[in-house]
Short mmCIF file of C-alpha atoms in Angstrom, two decimals:
data_model
loop_
_atom_site.label_atom_id
_atom_site.label_comp_id
_atom_site.label_asym_id
_atom_site.label_seq_id
_atom_site.Cartn_x
_atom_site.Cartn_y
_atom_site.Cartn_z
CA MET A 1 -5.88 18.35 -8.46
CA LYS A 2 -1.87 19.13 -9.69
CA GLU A 3 0.67 16.55 -9.72
CA ASP A 4 2.35 18.27 -6.52
CA GLU A 5 -0.61 19.76 -4.84
CA LYS A 6 -1.19 18.66 -1.27
CA LYS A 7 -4.79 18.54 0.55
CA GLU A 8 -5.91 18.08 3.75
CA LEU A 9 -7.39 15.05 4.88
CA ARG A 10 -9.82 15.23 7.46
CA SER A 11 -12.17 12.36 9.45
CA GLY A 12 -14.78 11.37 8.11
CA CYS A 13 -14.22 11.18 4.85
CA VAL A 14 -13.43 8.85 2.11
CA TYR A 15 -10.69 9.22 -0.37
CA GLU A 16 -9.26 7.51 -3.85
CA THR A 17 -5.41 8.00 -4.63
CA GLU A 18 -3.86 6.20 -7.81
CA MET A 19 -0.62 5.28 -7.54
CA ARG A 20 1.92 4.78 -10.68
CA ILE A 21 5.36 2.88 -9.63
CA ASN A 22 7.43 1.92 -12.50
CA LEU A 23 8.80 -1.69 -11.39
CA LYS A 24 10.98 -2.12 -14.90
CA LYS A 25 13.75 0.04 -13.16
CA SER A 26 13.31 -0.88 -9.38
CA THR A 27 14.98 -3.82 -8.04
CA ALA A 28 12.60 -3.84 -4.74
CA ASP A 29 11.60 -6.83 -4.05
CA LYS A 30 8.18 -5.32 -1.59
CA ILE A 31 6.50 -2.32 -1.54
CA LYS A 32 5.09 -1.01 1.94
CA LEU A 33 2.58 1.79 1.86
CA ASN A 34 1.88 3.27 5.85
CA LEU A 35 -1.57 4.72 5.85
CA ARG A 36 -3.80 6.78 8.71
CA MET A 37 -0.60 6.99 10.96
CA SER A 38 -1.08 8.87 13.76
CA GLN A 39 0.41 8.46 17.61
CA GLY A 40 2.15 5.23 16.89
CA LYS A 41 -0.75 4.07 14.80
CA LYS A 42 -0.78 2.86 11.07
CA THR A 43 -2.10 0.73 8.56
CA GLU A 44 0.28 -1.44 6.71
CA ILE A 45 -0.03 -2.79 3.34
CA LEU A 46 2.72 -5.09 1.79
CA PHE A 47 2.83 -5.98 -2.02
CA ASP A 48 5.71 -8.93 -1.90
CA LEU A 49 6.72 -9.08 -5.46
CA LYS A 50 8.39 -12.19 -4.84
CA ARG A 51 6.01 -14.16 -3.67
CA ALA A 52 3.52 -12.36 -5.41
CA GLU A 53 1.01 -11.38 -2.68
CA ALA A 54 -0.42 -8.47 -0.78
CA TYR A 55 -0.63 -8.02 2.99
CA PHE A 56 -2.98 -5.75 4.88
CA ASP A 57 -1.95 -5.27 8.41
CA ARG A 58 -4.38 -4.11 10.90
CA ASN A 59 -2.01 -4.39 14.14
CA ASN A 60 -1.20 -1.40 14.78
CA TYR A 61 -4.24 0.59 13.98
CA ASP A 62 -6.49 1.02 16.88
CA GLY A 63 -6.74 -1.42 20.16
CA TRP A 64 -8.96 -3.40 18.92
CA SER A 65 -8.45 -4.19 15.13
CA LYS A 66 -6.36 -7.44 14.59
CA GLY A 67 -5.01 -9.50 12.05
CA VAL A 68 -3.05 -9.66 8.91
CA ALA A 69 -5.01 -10.70 5.67
CA SER A 70 -2.89 -11.51 2.59
CA CYS A 71 -4.71 -11.87 -1.01
CA PRO A 72 -2.24 -13.40 -4.22
CA LEU A 73 -1.38 -10.79 -6.85
CA ASN A 74 -1.78 -11.18 -10.05
CA PHE A 75 1.43 -13.12 -10.69
CA VAL A 76 1.44 -12.70 -15.01
CA LEU A 77 0.95 -8.84 -14.26
CA ILE A 78 3.54 -8.55 -11.93
CA PHE A 79 6.35 -10.83 -13.71
CA SER A 80 5.64 -8.71 -16.91
CA LEU A 81 6.35 -5.66 -15.01
CA LEU A 82 9.72 -6.96 -13.32
CA HIS A 83 10.89 -8.20 -17.10
#
């Protein structure tokens, strides 16, 4: 696929994506990704760069999945990207 090419995603398929974000030129404290968005539903992934943690929020995904999972980010990697 080309960099700017669009592809229709269909239910039941599994996809993988790679993102490259240049944090050296950014003043952002957080990066948020909203996934599986439709009809007011979404799964949110938040990367908190100041706290060096990632959060996976399912509270607004469907009618029954609830909770926010978190894990530490590699602080050495984050620090090297920010400085």
